[in-house]
Amino acid sequence: QDSCAELGCLFIKKNYEGRGYGRAMCRFVEDKARSMGFQRIFAISQSAVDYSRGRMHYEPLPRTVLPAARLQMLESSGRASAVFGCEL
């Protein structure tokens, strides 16, 4: 459960969208997480669902894959966010 990393707070300004910066940053974070020994990376989002699935090819994941503390934070927020991720 603690062998997973979270990719969070990724934002690309509108005038830089479509240039591959987001994908490059995600790949950098994935490589860093892998080098630190993490086995999975996940992202939680309401607004980046299409990006997570379409461009990053992250799979939808059940909330139960989240570390207990992160799951509690998400559930207490009341947000209907989706969880996406991949094995590293």
PDB file of N, CA and C in Angstrom:
ATOM      1  N   GLN A   1       0.827  -1.196   0.000  1.00  0.00           N
ATOM      2  CA  GLN A   1       0.000   0.000   0.000  1.00  0.00           C
ATOM      3  C   GLN A   1       0.868   1.255   0.000  1.00  0.00           C
ATOM      4  N   ASP A   2       1.952   1.254   0.726  1.00  0.00           N
ATOM      5  CA  ASP A   2       2.824   2.417   0.737  1.00  0.00           C
ATOM      6  C   ASP A   2       3.826   2.411  -0.411  1.00  0.00           C
ATOM      7  N   SER A   3       3.693   1.446  -1.307  1.00  0.00           N
ATOM      8  CA  SER A   3       4.623   1.379  -2.435  1.00  0.00           C
ATOM      9  C   SER A   3       4.078   2.115  -3.654  1.00  0.00           C
ATOM     10  N   CYS A   4       3.142   3.047  -3.409  1.00  0.00           N
ATOM     11  CA  CYS A   4       2.612   3.816  -4.536  1.00  0.00           C
ATOM     12  C   CYS A   4       2.834   5.312  -4.306  1.00  0.00           C
ATOM     13  N   ALA A   5       3.019   6.002  -5.429  1.00  0.00           N
ATOM     14  CA  ALA A   5       3.276   7.440  -5.411  1.00  0.00           C
ATOM     15  C   ALA A   5       2.095   8.152  -6.053  1.00  0.00           C
ATOM     16  N   GLU A   6       1.870   9.384  -5.640  1.00  0.00           N
ATOM     17  CA  GLU A   6       0.784  10.183  -6.219  1.00  0.00           C
ATOM     18  C   GLU A   6       1.345  11.262  -7.130  1.00  0.00           C
ATOM     19  N   LEU A   7       0.752  11.378  -8.295  1.00  0.00           N
ATOM     20  CA  LEU A   7       1.052  12.465  -9.211  1.00  0.00           C
ATOM     21  C   LEU A   7      -0.082  13.472  -9.017  1.00  0.00           C
ATOM     22  N   GLY A   8       0.243  14.616  -8.453  1.00  0.00           N
ATOM     23  CA  GLY A   8      -0.814  15.573  -8.147  1.00  0.00           C
ATOM     24  C   GLY A   8      -0.455  16.989  -8.543  1.00  0.00           C
ATOM     25  N   CYS A   9      -1.479  17.794  -8.706  1.00  0.00           N
ATOM     26  CA  CYS A   9      -1.341  19.235  -8.962  1.00  0.00           C
ATOM     27  C   CYS A   9      -0.600  19.552 -10.247  1.00  0.00           C
ATOM     28  N   LEU A  10      -0.858  18.823 -11.297  1.00  0.00           N
ATOM     29  CA  LEU A  10      -0.271  19.111 -12.592  1.00  0.00           C
ATOM     30  C   LEU A  10      -1.145  20.131 -13.300  1.00  0.00           C
ATOM     31  N   PHE A  11      -0.543  21.206 -13.772  1.00  0.00           N
ATOM     32  CA  PHE A  11      -1.282  22.257 -14.457  1.00  0.00           C
ATOM     33  C   PHE A  11      -0.447  22.788 -15.610  1.00  0.00           C
ATOM     34  N   ILE A  12      -1.072  22.891 -16.760  1.00  0.00           N
ATOM     35  CA  ILE A  12      -0.429  23.452 -17.945  1.00  0.00           C
ATOM     36  C   ILE A  12      -1.249  24.665 -18.369  1.00  0.00           C
ATOM     37  N   LYS A  13      -0.598  25.803 -18.535  1.00  0.00           N
ATOM     38  CA  LYS A  13      -1.298  26.999 -18.999  1.00  0.00           C
ATOM     39  C   LYS A  13      -1.865  26.747 -20.390  1.00  0.00           C
ATOM     40  N   LYS A  14      -3.024  27.335 -20.656  1.00  0.00           N
ATOM     41  CA  LYS A  14      -3.721  27.131 -21.928  1.00  0.00           C
ATOM     42  C   LYS A  14      -2.819  27.332 -23.147  1.00  0.00           C
ATOM     43  N   ASN A  15      -2.011  28.377 -23.151  1.00  0.00           N
ATOM     44  CA  ASN A  15      -1.202  28.649 -24.338  1.00  0.00           C
ATOM     45  C   ASN A  15      -0.031  27.669 -24.508  1.00  0.00           C
ATOM     46  N   TYR A  16       0.148  26.733 -23.571  1.00  0.00           N
ATOM     47  CA  TYR A  16       1.181  25.709 -23.701  1.00  0.00           C
ATOM     48  C   TYR A  16       0.591  24.313 -23.902  1.00  0.00           C
ATOM     49  N   GLU A  17      -0.730  24.207 -23.935  1.00  0.00           N
ATOM     50  CA  GLU A  17      -1.365  22.907 -24.114  1.00  0.00           C
ATOM     51  C   GLU A  17      -1.063  22.350 -25.501  1.00  0.00           C
ATOM     52  N   GLY A  18      -1.012  21.026 -25.590  1.00  0.00           N
ATOM     53  CA  GLY A  18      -0.809  20.368 -26.866  1.00  0.00           C
ATOM     54  C   GLY A  18       0.630  20.309 -27.338  1.00  0.00           C
ATOM     55  N   ARG A  19       1.557  20.720 -26.508  1.00  0.00           N
ATOM     56  CA  ARG A  19       2.973  20.715 -26.897  1.00  0.00           C
ATOM     57  C   ARG A  19       3.778  19.582 -26.257  1.00  0.00           C
ATOM     58  N   GLY A  20       3.110  18.757 -25.467  1.00  0.00           N
ATOM     59  CA  GLY A  20       3.783  17.617 -24.858  1.00  0.00           C
ATOM     60  C   GLY A  20       4.405  17.884 -23.502  1.00  0.00           C
ATOM     61  N   TYR A  21       4.232  19.095 -22.962  1.00  0.00           N
ATOM     62  CA  TYR A  21       4.837  19.415 -21.667  1.00  0.00           C
ATOM     63  C   TYR A  21       4.231  18.582 -20.537  1.00  0.00           C
ATOM     64  N   GLY A  22       2.922  18.439 -20.546  1.00  0.00           N
ATOM     65  CA  GLY A  22       2.257  17.657 -19.504  1.00  0.00           C
ATOM     66  C   GLY A  22       2.711  16.216 -19.509  1.00  0.00           C
ATOM     67  N   ARG A  23       2.756  15.632 -20.682  1.00  0.00           N
ATOM     68  CA  ARG A  23       3.196  14.244 -20.807  1.00  0.00           C
ATOM     69  C   ARG A  23       4.651  14.102 -20.359  1.00  0.00           C
ATOM     70  N   ALA A  24       5.497  15.050 -20.736  1.00  0.00           N
ATOM     71  CA  ALA A  24       6.912  14.998 -20.332  1.00  0.00           C
ATOM     72  C   ALA A  24       7.052  15.095 -18.813  1.00  0.00           C
ATOM     73  N   MET A  25       6.267  15.977 -18.195  1.00  0.00           N
ATOM     74  CA  MET A  25       6.335  16.094 -16.729  1.00  0.00           C
ATOM     75  C   MET A  25       5.845  14.822 -16.057  1.00  0.00           C
ATOM     76  N   CYS A  26       4.773  14.234 -16.584  1.00  0.00           N
ATOM     77  CA  CYS A  26       4.268  12.983 -16.013  1.00  0.00           C
ATOM     78  C   CYS A  26       5.298  11.873 -16.142  1.00  0.00           C
ATOM     79  N   ARG A  27       5.922  11.763 -17.289  1.00  0.00           N
ATOM     80  CA  ARG A  27       6.951  10.727 -17.488  1.00  0.00           C
ATOM     81  C   ARG A  27       8.142  10.948 -16.557  1.00  0.00           C
ATOM     82  N   PHE A  28       8.524  12.209 -16.347  1.00  0.00           N
ATOM     83  CA  PHE A  28       9.611  12.515 -15.415  1.00  0.00           C
ATOM     84  C   PHE A  28       9.256  12.042 -14.010  1.00  0.00           C
ATOM     85  N   VAL A  29       8.024  12.340 -13.573  1.00  0.00           N
ATOM     86  CA  VAL A  29       7.582  11.934 -12.240  1.00  0.00           C
ATOM     87  C   VAL A  29       7.530  10.411 -12.140  1.00  0.00           C
ATOM     88  N   GLU A  30       7.044   9.747 -13.182  1.00  0.00           N
ATOM     89  CA  GLU A  30       7.014   8.285 -13.180  1.00  0.00           C
ATOM     90  C   GLU A  30       8.422   7.711 -13.049  1.00  0.00           C
ATOM     91  N   ASP A  31       9.363   8.239 -13.814  1.00  0.00           N
ATOM     92  CA  ASP A  31      10.742   7.760 -13.737  1.00  0.00           C
ATOM     93  C   ASP A  31      11.337   7.985 -12.354  1.00  0.00           C
ATOM     94  N   LYS A  32      11.066   9.144 -11.781  1.00  0.00           N
ATOM     95  CA  LYS A  32      11.560   9.457 -10.436  1.00  0.00           C
ATOM     96  C   LYS A  32      10.965   8.500  -9.408  1.00  0.00           C
ATOM     97  N   ALA A  33       9.658   8.270  -9.496  1.00  0.00           N
ATOM     98  CA  ALA A  33       8.996   7.353  -8.563  1.00  0.00           C
ATOM     99  C   ALA A  33       9.564   5.941  -8.706  1.00  0.00           C
ATOM    100  N   ARG A  34       9.775   5.516  -9.930  1.00  0.00           N
ATOM    101  CA  ARG A  34      10.346   4.191 -10.183  1.00  0.00           C
ATOM    102  C   ARG A  34      11.743   4.079  -9.562  1.00  0.00           C
ATOM    103  N   SER A  35      12.558   5.117  -9.736  1.00  0.00           N
ATOM    104  CA  SER A  35      13.924   5.088  -9.191  1.00  0.00           C
ATOM    105  C   SER A  35      13.924   5.109  -7.663  1.00  0.00           C
ATOM    106  N   MET A  36      12.835   5.586  -7.071  1.00  0.00           N
ATOM    107  CA  MET A  36      12.720   5.619  -5.602  1.00  0.00           C
ATOM    108  C   MET A  36      12.121   4.325  -5.052  1.00  0.00           C
ATOM    109  N   GLY A  37      11.790   3.397  -5.949  1.00  0.00           N
ATOM    110  CA  GLY A  37      11.303   2.095  -5.506  1.00  0.00           C
ATOM    111  C   GLY A  37       9.799   1.947  -5.440  1.00  0.00           C
ATOM    112  N   PHE A  38       9.057   2.937  -5.924  1.00  0.00           N
ATOM    113  CA  PHE A  38       7.597   2.813  -5.932  1.00  0.00           C
ATOM    114  C   PHE A  38       7.180   1.843  -7.022  1.00  0.00           C
ATOM    115  N   GLN A  39       6.091   1.127  -6.778  1.00  0.00           N
ATOM    116  CA  GLN A  39       5.621   0.120  -7.723  1.00  0.00           C
ATOM    117  C   GLN A  39       4.420   0.576  -8.542  1.00  0.00           C
ATOM    118  N   ARG A  40       3.723   1.617  -8.090  1.00  0.00           N
ATOM    119  CA  ARG A  40       2.540   2.110  -8.776  1.00  0.00           C
ATOM    120  C   ARG A  40       2.486   3.625  -8.615  1.00  0.00           C
ATOM    121  N   ILE A  41       1.916   4.279  -9.604  1.00  0.00           N
ATOM    122  CA  ILE A  41       1.664   5.710  -9.502  1.00  0.00           C
ATOM    123  C   ILE A  41       0.177   5.926  -9.742  1.00  0.00           C
ATOM    124  N   PHE A  42      -0.397   6.886  -9.013  1.00  0.00           N
ATOM    125  CA  PHE A  42      -1.810   7.164  -9.192  1.00  0.00           C
ATOM    126  C   PHE A  42      -2.040   8.663  -9.250  1.00  0.00           C
ATOM    127  N   ALA A  43      -3.150   9.025  -9.849  1.00  0.00           N
ATOM    128  CA  ALA A  43      -3.595  10.413  -9.928  1.00  0.00           C
ATOM    129  C   ALA A  43      -5.073  10.434  -9.580  1.00  0.00           C
ATOM    130  N   ILE A  44      -5.488  11.479  -8.890  1.00  0.00           N
ATOM    131  CA  ILE A  44      -6.881  11.649  -8.499  1.00  0.00           C
ATOM    132  C   ILE A  44      -7.374  12.929  -9.150  1.00  0.00           C
ATOM    133  N   SER A  45      -8.480  12.829  -9.876  1.00  0.00           N
ATOM    134  CA  SER A  45      -8.947  14.020 -10.581  1.00  0.00           C
ATOM    135  C   SER A  45     -10.420  13.950 -10.910  1.00  0.00           C
ATOM    136  N   GLN A  46     -11.020  15.131 -10.973  1.00  0.00           N
ATOM    137  CA  GLN A  46     -12.367  15.273 -11.510  1.00  0.00           C
ATOM    138  C   GLN A  46     -12.294  15.872 -12.910  1.00  0.00           C
ATOM    139  N   SER A  47     -11.298  16.700 -13.138  1.00  0.00           N
ATOM    140  CA  SER A  47     -11.236  17.453 -14.390  1.00  0.00           C
ATOM    141  C   SER A  47     -10.271  16.879 -15.427  1.00  0.00           C
ATOM    142  N   ALA A  48      -9.326  16.076 -15.029  1.00  0.00           N
ATOM    143  CA  ALA A  48      -8.327  15.556 -15.979  1.00  0.00           C
ATOM    144  C   ALA A  48      -8.578  14.104 -16.335  1.00  0.00           C
ATOM    145  N   VAL A  49      -9.822  13.694 -16.298  1.00  0.00           N
ATOM    146  CA  VAL A  49     -10.159  12.300 -16.587  1.00  0.00           C
ATOM    147  C   VAL A  49      -9.761  11.924 -18.006  1.00  0.00           C
ATOM    148  N   ASP A  50     -10.140  12.729 -18.981  1.00  0.00           N
ATOM    149  CA  ASP A  50      -9.811  12.427 -20.376  1.00  0.00           C
ATOM    150  C   ASP A  50      -8.306  12.408 -20.604  1.00  0.00           C
ATOM    151  N   TYR A  51      -7.591  13.339 -19.991  1.00  0.00           N
ATOM    152  CA  TYR A  51      -6.136  13.384 -20.132  1.00  0.00           C
ATOM    153  C   TYR A  51      -5.504  12.137 -19.516  1.00  0.00           C
ATOM    154  N   SER A  52      -5.939  11.777 -18.315  1.00  0.00           N
ATOM    155  CA  SER A  52      -5.363  10.623 -17.622  1.00  0.00           C
ATOM    156  C   SER A  52      -5.544   9.339 -18.418  1.00  0.00           C
ATOM    157  N   ARG A  53      -6.718   9.171 -18.984  1.00  0.00           N
ATOM    158  CA  ARG A  53      -7.007   7.955 -19.733  1.00  0.00           C
ATOM    159  C   ARG A  53      -6.473   8.017 -21.158  1.00  0.00           C
ATOM    160  N   GLY A  54      -6.720   9.125 -21.834  1.00  0.00           N
ATOM    161  CA  GLY A  54      -6.392   9.221 -23.249  1.00  0.00           C
ATOM    162  C   GLY A  54      -4.928   9.432 -23.545  1.00  0.00           C
ATOM    163  N   ARG A  55      -4.329  10.413 -22.917  1.00  0.00           N
ATOM    164  CA  ARG A  55      -2.927  10.729 -23.244  1.00  0.00           C
ATOM    165  C   ARG A  55      -1.925   9.976 -22.385  1.00  0.00           C
ATOM    166  N   MET A  56      -2.250   9.776 -21.119  1.00  0.00           N
ATOM    167  CA  MET A  56      -1.304   9.081 -20.239  1.00  0.00           C
ATOM    168  C   MET A  56      -1.537   7.571 -20.215  1.00  0.00           C
ATOM    169  N   HIS A  57      -2.667   7.133 -20.722  1.00  0.00           N
ATOM    170  CA  HIS A  57      -3.022   5.715 -20.752  1.00  0.00           C
ATOM    171  C   HIS A  57      -3.076   5.111 -19.353  1.00  0.00           C
ATOM    172  N   TYR A  58      -3.469   5.917 -18.395  1.00  0.00           N
ATOM    173  CA  TYR A  58      -3.672   5.408 -17.041  1.00  0.00           C
ATOM    174  C   TYR A  58      -5.012   4.677 -17.002  1.00  0.00           C
ATOM    175  N   GLU A  59      -5.045   3.616 -16.243  1.00  0.00           N
ATOM    176  CA  GLU A  59      -6.258   2.826 -16.100  1.00  0.00           C
ATOM    177  C   GLU A  59      -7.064   3.328 -14.909  1.00  0.00           C
ATOM    178  N   PRO A  60      -8.390   3.270 -15.003  1.00  0.00           N
ATOM    179  CA  PRO A  60      -9.199   3.584 -13.824  1.00  0.00           C
ATOM    180  C   PRO A  60      -8.882   2.565 -12.730  1.00  0.00           C
ATOM    181  N   LEU A  61      -8.758   3.032 -11.511  1.00  0.00           N
ATOM    182  CA  LEU A  61      -8.437   2.163 -10.382  1.00  0.00           C
ATOM    183  C   LEU A  61      -9.497   2.317  -9.297  1.00  0.00           C
ATOM    184  N   PRO A  62      -9.717   1.272  -8.525  1.00  0.00           N
ATOM    185  CA  PRO A  62     -10.630   1.419  -7.383  1.00  0.00           C
ATOM    186  C   PRO A  62      -9.960   2.267  -6.303  1.00  0.00           C
ATOM    187  N   ARG A  63     -10.753   2.971  -5.559  1.00  0.00           N
ATOM    188  CA  ARG A  63     -10.208   3.810  -4.481  1.00  0.00           C
ATOM    189  C   ARG A  63      -9.431   3.006  -3.457  1.00  0.00           C
ATOM    190  N   THR A  64      -9.706   1.721  -3.376  1.00  0.00           N
ATOM    191  CA  THR A  64      -9.047   0.869  -2.382  1.00  0.00           C
ATOM    192  C   THR A  64      -7.550   0.720  -2.616  1.00  0.00           C
ATOM    193  N   VAL A  65      -7.039   1.110  -3.800  1.00  0.00           N
ATOM    194  CA  VAL A  65      -5.590   1.028  -4.033  1.00  0.00           C
ATOM    195  C   VAL A  65      -4.846   2.179  -3.360  1.00  0.00           C
ATOM    196  N   LEU A  66      -5.569   3.192  -2.930  1.00  0.00           N
ATOM    197  CA  LEU A  66      -4.928   4.352  -2.299  1.00  0.00           C
ATOM    198  C   LEU A  66      -4.412   4.007  -0.911  1.00  0.00           C
ATOM    199  N   PRO A  67      -3.310   4.617  -0.497  1.00  0.00           N
ATOM    200  CA  PRO A  67      -2.874   4.458   0.888  1.00  0.00           C
ATOM    201  C   PRO A  67      -3.997   4.923   1.824  1.00  0.00           C
ATOM    202  N   ALA A  68      -4.092   4.299   2.982  1.00  0.00           N
ATOM    203  CA  ALA A  68      -5.206   4.552   3.902  1.00  0.00           C
ATOM    204  C   ALA A  68      -5.390   6.039   4.220  1.00  0.00           C
ATOM    205  N   ALA A  69      -4.308   6.742   4.493  1.00  0.00           N
ATOM    206  CA  ALA A  69      -4.411   8.166   4.843  1.00  0.00           C
ATOM    207  C   ALA A  69      -4.927   8.983   3.660  1.00  0.00           C
ATOM    208  N   ARG A  70      -4.479   8.645   2.459  1.00  0.00           N
ATOM    209  CA  ARG A  70      -4.922   9.391   1.265  1.00  0.00           C
ATOM    210  C   ARG A  70      -6.381   9.090   0.953  1.00  0.00           C
ATOM    211  N   LEU A  71      -6.786   7.837   1.129  1.00  0.00           N
ATOM    212  CA  LEU A  71      -8.181   7.457   0.923  1.00  0.00           C
ATOM    213  C   LEU A  71      -9.087   8.199   1.897  1.00  0.00           C
ATOM    214  N   GLN A  72      -8.669   8.290   3.145  1.00  0.00           N
ATOM    215  CA  GLN A  72      -9.457   9.004   4.146  1.00  0.00           C
ATOM    216  C   GLN A  72      -9.598  10.485   3.771  1.00  0.00           C
ATOM    217  N   MET A  73      -8.510  11.102   3.317  1.00  0.00           N
ATOM    218  CA  MET A  73      -8.568  12.512   2.898  1.00  0.00           C
ATOM    219  C   MET A  73      -9.543  12.698   1.733  1.00  0.00           C
ATOM    220  N   LEU A  74      -9.479  11.792   0.763  1.00  0.00           N
ATOM    221  CA  LEU A  74     -10.362  11.895  -0.394  1.00  0.00           C
ATOM    222  C   LEU A  74     -11.820  11.710   0.010  1.00  0.00           C
ATOM    223  N   GLU A  75     -12.095  10.722   0.821  1.00  0.00           N
ATOM    224  CA  GLU A  75     -13.478  10.468   1.226  1.00  0.00           C
ATOM    225  C   GLU A  75     -14.034  11.586   2.095  1.00  0.00           C
ATOM    226  N   SER A  76     -13.211  12.157   2.942  1.00  0.00           N
ATOM    227  CA  SER A  76     -13.698  13.240   3.801  1.00  0.00           C
ATOM    228  C   SER A  76     -13.894  14.540   3.022  1.00  0.00           C
ATOM    229  N   SER A  77     -13.285  14.648   1.828  1.00  0.00           N
ATOM    230  CA  SER A  77     -13.455  15.853   1.015  1.00  0.00           C
ATOM    231  C   SER A  77     -14.837  15.915   0.375  1.00  0.00           C
ATOM    232  N   GLY A  78     -15.478  14.759   0.219  1.00  0.00           N
ATOM    233  CA  GLY A  78     -16.785  14.717  -0.402  1.00  0.00           C
ATOM    234  C   GLY A  78     -16.737  14.835  -1.920  1.00  0.00           C
ATOM    235  N   ARG A  79     -15.551  14.892  -2.486  1.00  0.00           N
ATOM    236  CA  ARG A  79     -15.407  15.028  -3.938  1.00  0.00           C
ATOM    237  C   ARG A  79     -15.656  13.683  -4.625  1.00  0.00           C
ATOM    238  N   ALA A  80     -16.205  13.738  -5.803  1.00  0.00           N
ATOM    239  CA  ALA A  80     -16.482  12.537  -6.591  1.00  0.00           C
ATOM    240  C   ALA A  80     -15.351  12.300  -7.586  1.00  0.00           C
ATOM    241  N   SER A  81     -14.132  12.413  -7.133  1.00  0.00           N
ATOM    242  CA  SER A  81     -12.967  12.279  -8.007  1.00  0.00           C
ATOM    243  C   SER A  81     -12.746  10.826  -8.400  1.00  0.00           C
ATOM    244  N   ALA A  82     -12.171  10.653  -9.581  1.00  0.00           N
ATOM    245  CA  ALA A  82     -11.796   9.331 -10.071  1.00  0.00           C
ATOM    246  C   ALA A  82     -10.322   9.097  -9.774  1.00  0.00           C
ATOM    247  N   VAL A  83      -9.964   7.846  -9.666  1.00  0.00           N
ATOM    248  CA  VAL A  83      -8.573   7.451  -9.416  1.00  0.00           C
ATOM    249  C   VAL A  83      -8.072   6.720 -10.653  1.00  0.00           C
ATOM    250  N   PHE A  84      -6.894   7.121 -11.119  1.00  0.00           N
ATOM    251  CA  PHE A  84      -6.267   6.521 -12.293  1.00  0.00           C
ATOM    252  C   PHE A  84      -4.825   6.204 -11.955  1.00  0.00           C
ATOM    253  N   GLY A  85      -4.239   5.263 -12.665  1.00  0.00           N
ATOM    254  CA  GLY A  85      -2.829   4.996 -12.427  1.00  0.00           C
ATOM    255  C   GLY A  85      -2.302   3.882 -13.289  1.00  0.00           C
ATOM    256  N   CYS A  86      -1.066   3.527 -12.992  1.00  0.00           N
ATOM    257  CA  CYS A  86      -0.416   2.435 -13.709  1.00  0.00           C
ATOM    258  C   CYS A  86       0.661   1.824 -12.830  1.00  0.00           C
ATOM    259  N   GLU A  87       1.011   0.600 -13.196  1.00  0.00           N
ATOM    260  CA  GLU A  87       2.135  -0.069 -12.543  1.00  0.00           C
ATOM    261  C   GLU A  87       3.419   0.517 -13.117  1.00  0.00           C
ATOM    262  N   LEU A  88       4.404   0.676 -12.254  1.00  0.00           N
ATOM    263  CA  LEU A  88       5.698   1.165 -12.704  1.00  0.00           C
ATOM    264  C   LEU A  88       6.584  -0.014 -12.929  1.00  0.00           C
TER     265      LEU A  88
END
